[in-house]
Amino acid sequence: MSLLKKAADFKAFLIRAWALSLPYFKSEEKWKARALLASIVALNLAFVYTLVLFNEWNRFFYDALQEKNYPVFIEQLVRYTVLAFIYIIIAVYRFYLTQQLEMRWRAWMTRHYLQRWLDNRVYYHLELTRYAQLAPDQSPDNPDQRIQEDLKLFTTATVDLSMGLLNALVTFVSFVGILWALSGEFTFQWNGTEFAIPGFMLWVAILYCAVGTVLTHYVGRRLIPLNYEQQRREADFRHHLVRVREYSEAIALDRGETVEYKQLDLRFGYVLNNYLKLIDAQKRLTMFTASFGQASTVFPFIVAAPRFFSGAIQLGTMMQIASAFNRVQDSLSWFIDNYDSLAAWRATADRLTHFETAIQKASQVTPLSHETSVGADMQASDLSVDLPTGSRLLAHTALQVQPGDSILLSGPSGSGKSTLFRALAGIWPLASGHVSLPTSSMFIPQRPYFPNASLRDALAYPEPAEKYDDETLRQALRDAMLPQLVDQLDEMAAWSQKLSGGEQQRLALARVFLKKPSWVFADEATSALDEEAEKTLYGRLMVLVKSGNGAIISIAHRHSVATYHRHTWTLEKRSDQTVALFQLRQA
């Protein structure tokens, strides 16, 4: 890659990182954020100023030692005590305010991304595109890690690195004049002509750090992709651990521990393999930076020694030169000292910018015109629905369901019945057309979700449980044939794991009986129930929708469900096998 291409890529990265950083300082918390930032900058400037005073103190103190001047020695000890006290106060509050800024910034960005991730069903669209591989280059892995870990790393590293860079720049400006003035001239002869280089020590420091910076980048350049890959593999390993916990019962019943161990060990092996590469790269970088740092300790003394031994300068001046050289060298070595941190920061920023781009694209998805109305029927016009494979499910289809209808949607497994439901619900991104649903509509998914909370919260979800009194909640449980749970409203549990499959389906139906929608869309809502329970619950659903002048549309494979519906819609594959095209038929 050419230098111009690298420079262009780095410039583009800085623009993206700036775009990530700026919103907080323009948000509703902007004045607090800017005040904290200004205070931290002021404390950093004061911190550097104390270093300048310490540098000046070095000359007076060591001169007093050389001259055995006891009164000046005591005076400088008192001065040192005052400077040290000021230094400690500045260091403590610089740390405290920096932590405050990092915490507030992380809190704001976390809430900001949580809101955008949940708005417009972005979380659903991202998972769909990722697992269906609709746009793998645009689908970020593990959004939970991006929000929980990457935001923390980004805010912390951005503040620390930016303040460190500010310190380095201010330190360089503060000490460059001191080093120039103390360096004197370096004279040498070339072809009989004498040359003098003013500020020789300053030029030596600049050259020393320039060479070190170039070599550091050459030695440590592999850290950026390795850090990015490490974060991804750590997240994949953690994600699989979570899946084992979520599906613990199914794994236990299948005796799948050996397989899961192999899968976890495989993913952890990926983590270790990349980490070993990362360690190796860090070892080489540490070897260079440690050597560079050790050499810089004695380097200024070696350069200044001829002037000291010739009597041109005293010990105090030599110590001040060494101190100023080290400060200038430290400031110019900021890139060298922070290369590892910069590599990790860039990897984190790249992950977040990828996540930001994916959220922006997902939030702009407008698959179809969807509305709820107080109308008496459900209508779909010019409805086209595609499958994740790219095959077309429906093309320019018109649908209408009247109050009092009971419709069974049937078809072979995997034919797209649930996908059609998602399109009618307005959450499927690969659809176009217009859908109008009655306001009082409720969808029951194949896998109902229950929060790890009290039973009353799980039952009322997503509404607040306070909206319903205890007797109403208990009656809904009785209607769903869950009388054993009526006394457990305040029990906290992971209901998706505590309840059996049939109990989970009945709890999902209890939500319907609690909220009493007029229109019900049920996707395999009774597949885990016995026929007697299914008959009872479907009978109650029919009473519910009829009393609300609504309708019920069901997906089911069991023939017994058809007896509760007056009409059947069937999805059938056309003869052309190259593209999975389906047509809708009402009987």
XYZ file of C-alpha atoms in Angstrom:
587
model
C 0.000 0.000 0.000
C 1.417 3.360 -1.031
C 2.086 6.124 1.462
C -0.597 8.271 -0.186
C -3.157 5.493 0.203
C -2.178 4.997 3.866
C -2.438 8.725 4.493
C -5.871 8.860 2.847
C -7.081 5.889 4.890
C -5.795 7.437 8.100
C -7.464 10.750 7.285
C -10.757 8.947 6.599
C -10.406 7.101 9.904
C -9.832 10.351 11.817
C -12.962 11.823 10.227
C -14.985 8.784 11.321
C -13.534 8.892 14.835
C -14.335 12.622 15.062
C -17.901 11.905 13.936
C -18.203 9.349 16.749
C -16.832 11.750 19.362
C -18.596 14.982 18.493
C -22.300 14.213 19.218
C -21.837 14.088 23.005
C -20.316 17.552 23.071
C -23.292 18.867 21.060
C -25.939 16.971 23.028
C -28.276 18.093 25.781
C -25.334 17.576 28.170
C -22.991 19.724 26.102
C -22.368 22.421 28.734
C -21.427 19.900 31.424
C -19.278 18.009 28.936
C -17.513 21.132 27.701
C -16.988 22.444 31.240
C -15.419 19.131 32.295
C -13.236 19.068 29.195
C -12.125 22.688 29.724
C -11.306 21.943 33.376
C -9.258 18.893 32.412
C -7.380 20.876 29.769
C -6.661 23.644 32.311
C -5.391 21.112 34.844
C -3.180 19.508 32.204
C -1.700 22.909 31.369
C -1.120 23.553 35.067
C 0.443 20.114 35.354
C 2.936 20.907 32.606
C 3.691 24.268 34.220
C 4.630 22.496 37.470
C 7.042 20.371 35.438
C 8.658 23.564 34.146
C 9.034 24.790 37.727
C 10.531 21.436 38.750
C 12.999 21.746 35.867
C 14.097 25.160 37.107
C 14.316 23.776 40.655
C 16.760 21.132 39.442
C 19.350 23.774 38.533
C 19.185 25.647 41.871
C 19.128 22.452 43.953
C 22.078 20.707 42.287
C 24.103 23.917 42.133
C 23.573 24.260 45.910
C 24.854 20.709 46.359
C 27.893 21.342 44.194
C 28.685 24.591 46.015
C 27.814 23.088 49.439
C 25.481 26.055 50.037
C 23.353 24.819 52.967
C 20.922 27.844 53.255
C 20.044 27.578 49.549
C 19.755 23.804 49.954
C 17.140 24.253 52.737
C 15.347 26.948 50.747
C 15.055 24.637 47.736
C 13.767 21.791 49.914
C 10.971 24.080 51.150
C 10.254 25.136 47.571
C 10.155 21.486 46.515
C 7.627 20.712 49.263
C 5.316 23.468 48.025
C 5.681 22.382 44.402
C 5.083 18.745 45.334
C 1.884 19.660 47.207
C 0.595 21.633 44.210
C 1.592 18.789 41.897
C -0.336 16.239 43.989
C -3.500 18.387 44.107
C -3.412 18.904 40.337
C -2.749 15.198 39.688
C -5.624 14.082 41.949
C -8.235 16.400 40.463
C -7.007 15.817 36.937
C -7.587 12.099 37.498
C -10.974 12.651 39.197
C -12.383 14.981 36.530
C -11.042 12.767 33.748
C -12.867 9.783 35.242
C -16.025 11.885 35.545
C -15.850 12.858 31.872
C -15.199 9.280 30.774
C -18.121 7.997 32.876
C -20.583 10.660 31.691
C -19.520 10.283 28.078
C -19.863 6.509 28.216
C -23.280 6.786 29.895
C -24.545 9.184 27.228
C -23.190 7.132 24.316
C -24.572 3.896 25.792
C -28.067 5.358 26.132
C -27.742 6.970 22.693
C -26.834 3.698 20.978
C -29.329 1.650 22.974
C -32.087 3.997 21.844
C -31.031 3.876 18.189
C -30.474 0.106 18.294
C -34.005 -0.455 19.594
C -35.735 2.232 17.487
C -37.363 1.167 14.205
C -36.521 -2.469 15.053
C -32.900 -1.920 14.049
C -31.834 -4.782 16.348
C -34.091 -7.152 14.394
C -32.960 -5.982 10.970
C -29.286 -6.272 11.926
C -29.730 -9.851 13.138
C -31.752 -10.736 10.060
C -29.164 -9.401 7.616
C -26.331 -11.005 9.595
C -27.721 -14.522 9.877
C -29.450 -14.523 6.501
C -26.226 -13.132 4.989
C -28.163 -10.496 3.087
C -25.334 -8.017 3.517
C -22.549 -9.691 5.503
C -20.161 -6.773 5.003
C -22.697 -4.424 6.577
C -23.859 -6.613 9.465
C -21.832 -6.094 12.651
C -21.192 -9.106 14.829
C -22.134 -9.028 18.510
C -23.867 -5.648 18.900
C -23.996 -6.346 22.641
C -20.202 -6.094 22.753
C -20.209 -2.896 20.677
C -22.561 -1.228 23.149
C -21.242 -2.671 26.418
C -17.496 -2.988 25.902
C -16.463 -1.026 22.818
C -18.165 2.174 23.960
C -16.353 1.947 27.294
C -12.996 1.340 25.615
C -13.586 4.112 23.082
C -14.537 6.824 25.566
C -11.763 5.908 28.011
C -9.066 5.648 25.362
C -10.183 8.790 23.528
C -9.989 10.935 26.657
C -6.716 9.392 27.852
C -4.993 9.563 24.468
C -6.216 13.056 23.595
C -5.169 14.440 26.974
C -1.849 12.631 26.649
C -1.320 14.164 23.221
C -2.231 17.602 24.591
C 0.264 17.115 27.419
C 2.917 16.092 24.927
C 2.338 19.151 22.727
C 2.270 21.592 25.647
C 5.313 19.958 27.217
C 7.205 20.227 23.952
C 6.301 23.912 23.562
C 7.180 24.631 27.211
C 10.567 22.923 27.220
C 11.773 23.491 23.681
C 12.837 27.041 24.529
C 14.544 25.931 27.743
C 16.473 23.202 25.939
C 17.413 25.568 23.122
C 18.754 28.158 25.537
C 20.723 25.642 27.617
C 22.120 23.605 24.753
C 24.662 26.133 23.548
C 26.343 25.672 20.200
C 27.931 22.590 18.766
C 30.906 23.442 16.580
C 32.752 21.217 14.172
C 35.055 21.619 11.181
C 34.446 20.295 7.699
C 36.995 20.749 4.908
C 38.737 23.460 6.887
C 35.530 25.387 7.590
C 34.103 25.681 11.070
C 30.351 25.185 11.480
C 28.183 25.945 14.503
C 24.799 24.347 15.251
C 22.769 26.367 17.793
C 20.391 24.457 20.076
C 22.249 21.238 19.336
C 20.561 19.222 22.099
C 17.125 20.121 20.733
C 17.984 18.852 17.245
C 19.433 15.680 18.727
C 16.217 15.073 20.684
C 14.066 15.639 17.575
C 16.224 13.351 15.432
C 16.341 10.692 18.169
C 12.523 10.624 18.490
C 11.881 10.811 14.741
C 13.959 7.694 14.180
C 12.252 5.998 17.140
C 8.778 6.860 15.837
C 9.422 5.447 12.375
C 10.893 2.255 13.800
C 8.013 1.896 16.298
C 5.429 2.034 13.521
C 7.426 -0.467 11.484
C 7.738 -2.874 14.423
C 4.177 -2.511 15.788
C 2.022 -1.995 12.682
C 0.455 -5.495 12.943
C -1.113 -4.632 16.306
C -4.077 -2.767 14.758
C -5.584 -5.687 12.764
C -4.669 -8.141 15.536
C -6.487 -6.050 18.175
C -9.558 -5.807 15.930
C -9.561 -9.555 15.376
C -9.020 -10.241 19.094
C -12.102 -8.251 20.075
C -14.187 -10.084 17.480
C -13.044 -13.543 18.586
C -13.525 -12.742 22.274
C -17.078 -11.633 21.487
C -17.810 -14.800 19.485
C -16.593 -16.961 22.375
C -18.720 -15.044 24.896
C -21.749 -15.215 22.589
C -21.560 -19.006 22.409
C -21.280 -19.214 26.204
C -24.513 -17.214 26.440
C -26.220 -19.554 23.954
C -25.281 -22.583 26.081
C -26.853 -20.893 29.091
C -30.014 -19.952 27.152
C -30.500 -23.430 25.690
C -29.259 -25.345 28.728
C -32.326 -27.586 28.951
C -32.280 -28.591 25.279
C -28.545 -29.299 25.443
C -28.989 -31.351 28.619
C -31.813 -33.407 27.119
C -29.781 -34.072 23.969
C -26.701 -34.939 26.062
C -24.878 -32.334 23.982
C -22.210 -31.399 26.524
C -19.398 -33.024 24.544
C -20.354 -31.223 21.339
C -20.750 -27.899 23.135
C -17.384 -28.338 24.819
C -15.779 -28.944 21.425
C -17.496 -25.864 19.998
C -16.496 -23.712 22.963
C -12.960 -25.083 22.927
C -12.742 -24.396 19.188
C -13.800 -20.782 19.647
C -11.511 -20.362 22.636
C -8.739 -21.832 20.511
C -9.362 -19.061 17.985
C -9.085 -16.559 20.852
C -5.788 -18.033 22.052
C -4.353 -18.368 18.566
C -4.904 -14.706 17.776
C -3.813 -13.713 21.291
C -0.499 -15.520 20.831
C 0.049 -13.515 17.649
C -0.868 -10.373 19.564
C 1.563 -11.237 22.362
C 4.323 -11.873 19.837
C 3.718 -8.498 18.179
C 3.585 -6.764 21.558
C 6.806 -8.529 22.609
C 8.678 -7.107 19.634
C 7.234 -3.661 20.227
C 8.028 -3.792 23.966
C 11.579 -4.904 23.235
C 12.090 -1.866 21.028
C 10.298 0.696 23.228
C 12.039 -0.558 26.390
C 15.422 -0.290 24.685
C 14.520 3.151 23.387
C 13.427 4.290 26.859
C 16.535 2.959 28.596
C 18.832 4.596 26.070
C 17.044 7.931 26.498
C 17.892 7.961 30.229
C 21.660 8.309 29.706
C 21.643 9.790 26.208
C 21.417 13.485 27.284
C 24.246 13.012 29.810
C 26.451 11.502 27.113
C 25.788 14.432 24.775
C 26.196 17.108 27.487
C 29.167 15.487 29.243
C 31.889 17.199 27.150
C 30.625 20.666 28.145
C 30.359 19.667 31.813
C 33.853 18.169 32.040
C 35.308 21.160 30.197
C 33.846 23.420 32.889
C 31.497 25.221 30.508
C 28.472 24.291 32.616
C 27.905 23.364 36.248
C 26.201 20.240 37.625
C 22.895 22.080 38.147
C 22.845 23.252 34.535
C 23.703 19.753 33.333
C 20.832 18.287 35.403
C 18.490 20.957 34.034
C 19.600 20.132 30.483
C 19.035 16.430 31.125
C 15.606 17.157 32.607
C 14.596 19.420 29.713
C 15.937 16.903 27.174
C 13.923 14.122 28.794
C 10.774 16.259 28.780
C 11.191 17.129 25.109
C 12.097 13.548 24.306
C 9.081 12.236 26.272
C 6.741 14.601 24.445
C 8.147 13.625 21.052
C 8.015 9.953 22.064
C 4.280 10.068 22.786
C 3.541 8.072 19.640
C 6.169 5.484 20.594
C 4.945 5.135 24.180
C 1.272 4.888 23.185
C 1.487 2.832 20.018
C -0.064 -0.229 21.642
C -2.913 1.859 23.082
C -3.398 3.628 19.745
C -3.652 0.282 17.959
C -6.319 -0.945 20.400
C -8.156 2.396 20.177
C -8.208 2.313 16.384
C -9.523 -1.259 16.380
C -12.297 -0.221 18.772
C -13.128 2.896 16.761
C -13.277 0.841 13.557
C -15.739 -1.566 15.173
C -17.911 1.316 16.376
C -17.872 3.128 13.037
C -18.902 -0.138 11.372
C -21.702 -0.448 13.922
C -22.702 3.182 13.373
C -22.878 2.684 9.612
C -24.968 -0.472 10.026
C -27.397 1.288 12.388
C -27.800 4.190 9.968
C -28.568 1.864 7.075
C -30.896 -0.348 9.106
C -32.798 2.645 10.486
C -33.468 3.851 6.947
C -35.220 0.619 5.953
C -38.798 1.407 4.922
C -39.981 -1.937 3.549
C -43.661 -1.216 3.187
C -46.344 1.258 4.088
C -47.822 -0.022 7.325
C -50.519 1.552 9.428
C -53.060 0.736 12.105
C -56.517 2.156 11.769
C -59.885 1.998 13.391
C -61.242 0.346 10.265
C -63.297 -2.822 10.484
C -61.065 -5.078 8.371
C -57.465 -5.934 7.533
C -56.239 -5.026 4.075
C -53.024 -5.514 2.110
C -52.540 -4.075 -1.351
C -49.728 -4.561 -3.866
C -47.946 -6.687 -1.275
C -44.628 -8.199 -2.381
C -42.573 -10.302 0.033
C -39.108 -11.773 -0.528
C -37.291 -14.465 1.426
C -33.742 -13.963 2.760
C -32.494 -16.281 0.002
C -33.622 -13.716 -2.573
C -36.584 -15.843 -3.696
C -39.979 -14.218 -3.984
C -42.756 -15.337 -1.658
C -45.549 -13.083 -2.884
C -45.751 -10.616 -5.749
C -48.208 -7.705 -5.894
C -50.807 -9.540 -3.841
C -54.038 -8.112 -2.421
C -55.443 -9.501 0.842
C -58.536 -8.709 2.829
C -59.899 -10.170 6.067
C -63.360 -9.249 7.309
C -64.578 -9.187 10.921
C -65.838 -12.622 11.920
C -63.370 -14.441 9.659
C -61.222 -17.272 10.987
C -58.400 -18.172 8.610
C -55.795 -20.930 8.707
C -52.567 -20.213 6.813
C -51.076 -23.552 5.724
C -48.253 -24.788 3.557
C -45.122 -26.926 3.688
C -42.641 -26.259 6.451
C -40.271 -23.475 5.441
C -42.567 -22.163 2.745
C -42.703 -18.699 4.263
C -45.840 -18.652 6.390
C -44.145 -16.938 9.333
C -42.470 -14.534 6.925
C -45.870 -13.452 5.651
C -46.956 -12.834 9.248
C -43.887 -10.683 9.820
C -44.709 -8.679 6.706
C -48.294 -8.163 7.905
C -46.921 -7.069 11.285
C -44.701 -4.522 9.530
C -41.339 -5.845 10.777
C -40.109 -7.719 7.673
C -37.613 -5.522 5.786
C -37.833 -7.434 2.483
C -41.367 -6.400 1.644
C -43.153 -3.621 -0.182
C -46.717 -2.491 -0.635
C -49.305 -1.311 1.866
C -50.799 -3.045 4.915
C -53.569 -1.700 7.117
C -54.336 -3.451 10.404
C -57.118 -2.743 12.878
C -55.836 -0.920 15.945
C -56.706 -3.739 18.334
C -54.375 -6.372 16.828
C -51.959 -8.751 18.540
C -49.391 -11.184 17.140
C -48.342 -14.375 18.970
C -44.875 -15.466 17.723
C -43.641 -19.037 17.515
C -41.155 -18.373 20.321
C -42.728 -15.971 22.824
C -40.370 -13.778 24.819
C -40.576 -13.444 28.589
C -38.304 -11.056 30.497
C -36.380 -12.334 33.505
C -38.624 -10.497 35.931
C -41.666 -11.050 38.112
C -44.490 -13.114 36.648
C -46.756 -10.065 36.564
C -44.183 -8.223 34.440
C -43.740 -11.225 32.146
C -47.511 -11.495 31.742
C -48.147 -7.804 31.057
C -45.075 -7.332 28.804
C -44.480 -4.946 27.113
C -47.011 -2.906 29.069
C -46.363 -1.969 32.712
C -47.856 -4.501 35.105
C -49.293 -1.642 37.174
C -51.857 -1.151 34.422
C -53.686 -4.290 35.586
C -54.939 -5.251 39.026
C -54.027 -8.594 40.565
C -57.403 -10.208 39.985
C -57.318 -9.346 36.269
C -53.843 -10.877 35.988
C -54.945 -14.020 37.847
C -58.045 -14.395 35.663
C -55.905 -14.215 32.521
C -53.773 -17.063 33.898
C -56.886 -19.102 34.671
C -58.248 -18.467 31.166
C -54.961 -19.768 29.761
C -55.194 -22.903 31.920
C -52.365 -21.885 34.247
C -54.092 -21.991 37.661
C -50.852 -23.191 39.303
C -49.257 -19.780 38.638
C -51.961 -17.490 40.034
C -50.195 -17.206 43.397
C -46.765 -16.509 41.879
C -47.316 -13.035 40.436
C -44.445 -11.530 42.424
C -42.003 -14.400 41.907
C -38.824 -13.466 40.021
C -37.605 -16.104 37.570
C -36.211 -16.843 34.133
C -39.618 -17.917 32.819
C -38.311 -19.072 29.444
C -36.299 -21.715 31.297
C -38.559 -22.414 34.266
C -41.716 -23.131 32.229
C -42.194 -26.033 29.851
C -42.878 -25.414 26.177
C -46.608 -25.891 26.669
C -46.667 -23.600 29.699
C -44.814 -20.926 27.749
C -47.404 -21.107 24.974
C -50.217 -20.852 27.512
C -48.526 -17.863 29.167
C -48.344 -16.187 25.743
C -52.078 -16.858 25.336
C -52.644 -15.456 28.833
C -51.292 -12.163 27.498
C -53.964 -12.265 24.817
C -56.716 -12.906 27.358
C -55.300 -10.112 29.528
C -55.152 -7.489 26.771
C -58.257 -8.643 24.892
C -57.368 -7.683 21.307
C -60.090 -7.967 18.667
C -57.706 -9.322 16.010
C -55.330 -12.199 16.783
C -52.497 -13.508 14.589
C -51.284 -16.817 16.049
C -48.132 -18.519 14.730
C -48.073 -22.138 15.977
C -49.565 -20.851 19.227
C -50.724 -24.296 20.439
C -48.202 -26.673 18.847
C -46.913 -27.854 22.259
C -50.394 -28.445 23.740
C -52.519 -31.557 23.814
C -55.643 -31.562 21.643
C -58.024 -31.104 24.556
C -56.163 -28.014 25.827
C -55.886 -26.724 22.255
C -59.632 -27.100 21.758
C -60.418 -25.257 24.993
C -58.033 -22.384 24.325
C -59.050 -21.930 20.674
C -62.655 -21.875 21.793
C -61.823 -19.019 24.192
C -59.888 -17.194 21.468
C -62.889 -17.437 19.140
C -65.160 -15.997 21.828
C -62.678 -13.179 22.403
C -62.383 -12.072 18.765
C -66.106 -12.403 18.114
C -66.935 -10.275 21.144
C -64.596 -7.599 19.795
C -65.970 -7.876 16.234
C -62.563 -9.059 15.036
C -60.953 -12.069 13.396
C -58.286 -14.708 13.931
C -55.567 -15.802 11.487
C -53.529 -18.835 12.488
C -50.488 -20.738 11.291
C -50.481 -24.423 12.200
C -49.420 -27.790 10.869
C -51.779 -29.933 12.947
C -54.968 -30.844 11.099
C -56.990 -30.454 14.275
C -56.468 -26.660 14.178
C -58.253 -26.448 10.810
C -61.544 -27.381 12.485
C -61.529 -24.041 14.329
C -61.249 -21.974 11.118
C -63.699 -21.327 8.313
C -61.174 -20.496 5.578
C -57.747 -21.754 4.514
C -54.948 -19.879 2.793
C -52.337 -22.188 1.249
C -48.846 -21.330 0.107
C -47.840 -23.539 -2.856
C -44.566 -23.665 -4.719
C -44.742 -23.041 -8.431
C -43.292 -25.375 -11.012
C -40.194 -23.244 -11.591
C -37.679 -24.771 -9.162
C -34.881 -22.301 -9.828
C -36.640 -19.559 -7.869
C -38.919 -20.353 -4.928
C -42.051 -18.544 -6.003
C -45.265 -18.914 -4.029
C -48.866 -18.066 -4.682
C -51.667 -17.396 -2.233
C -54.961 -19.260 -2.487
C -58.127 -18.890 -0.457
C -60.553 -21.783 -0.167
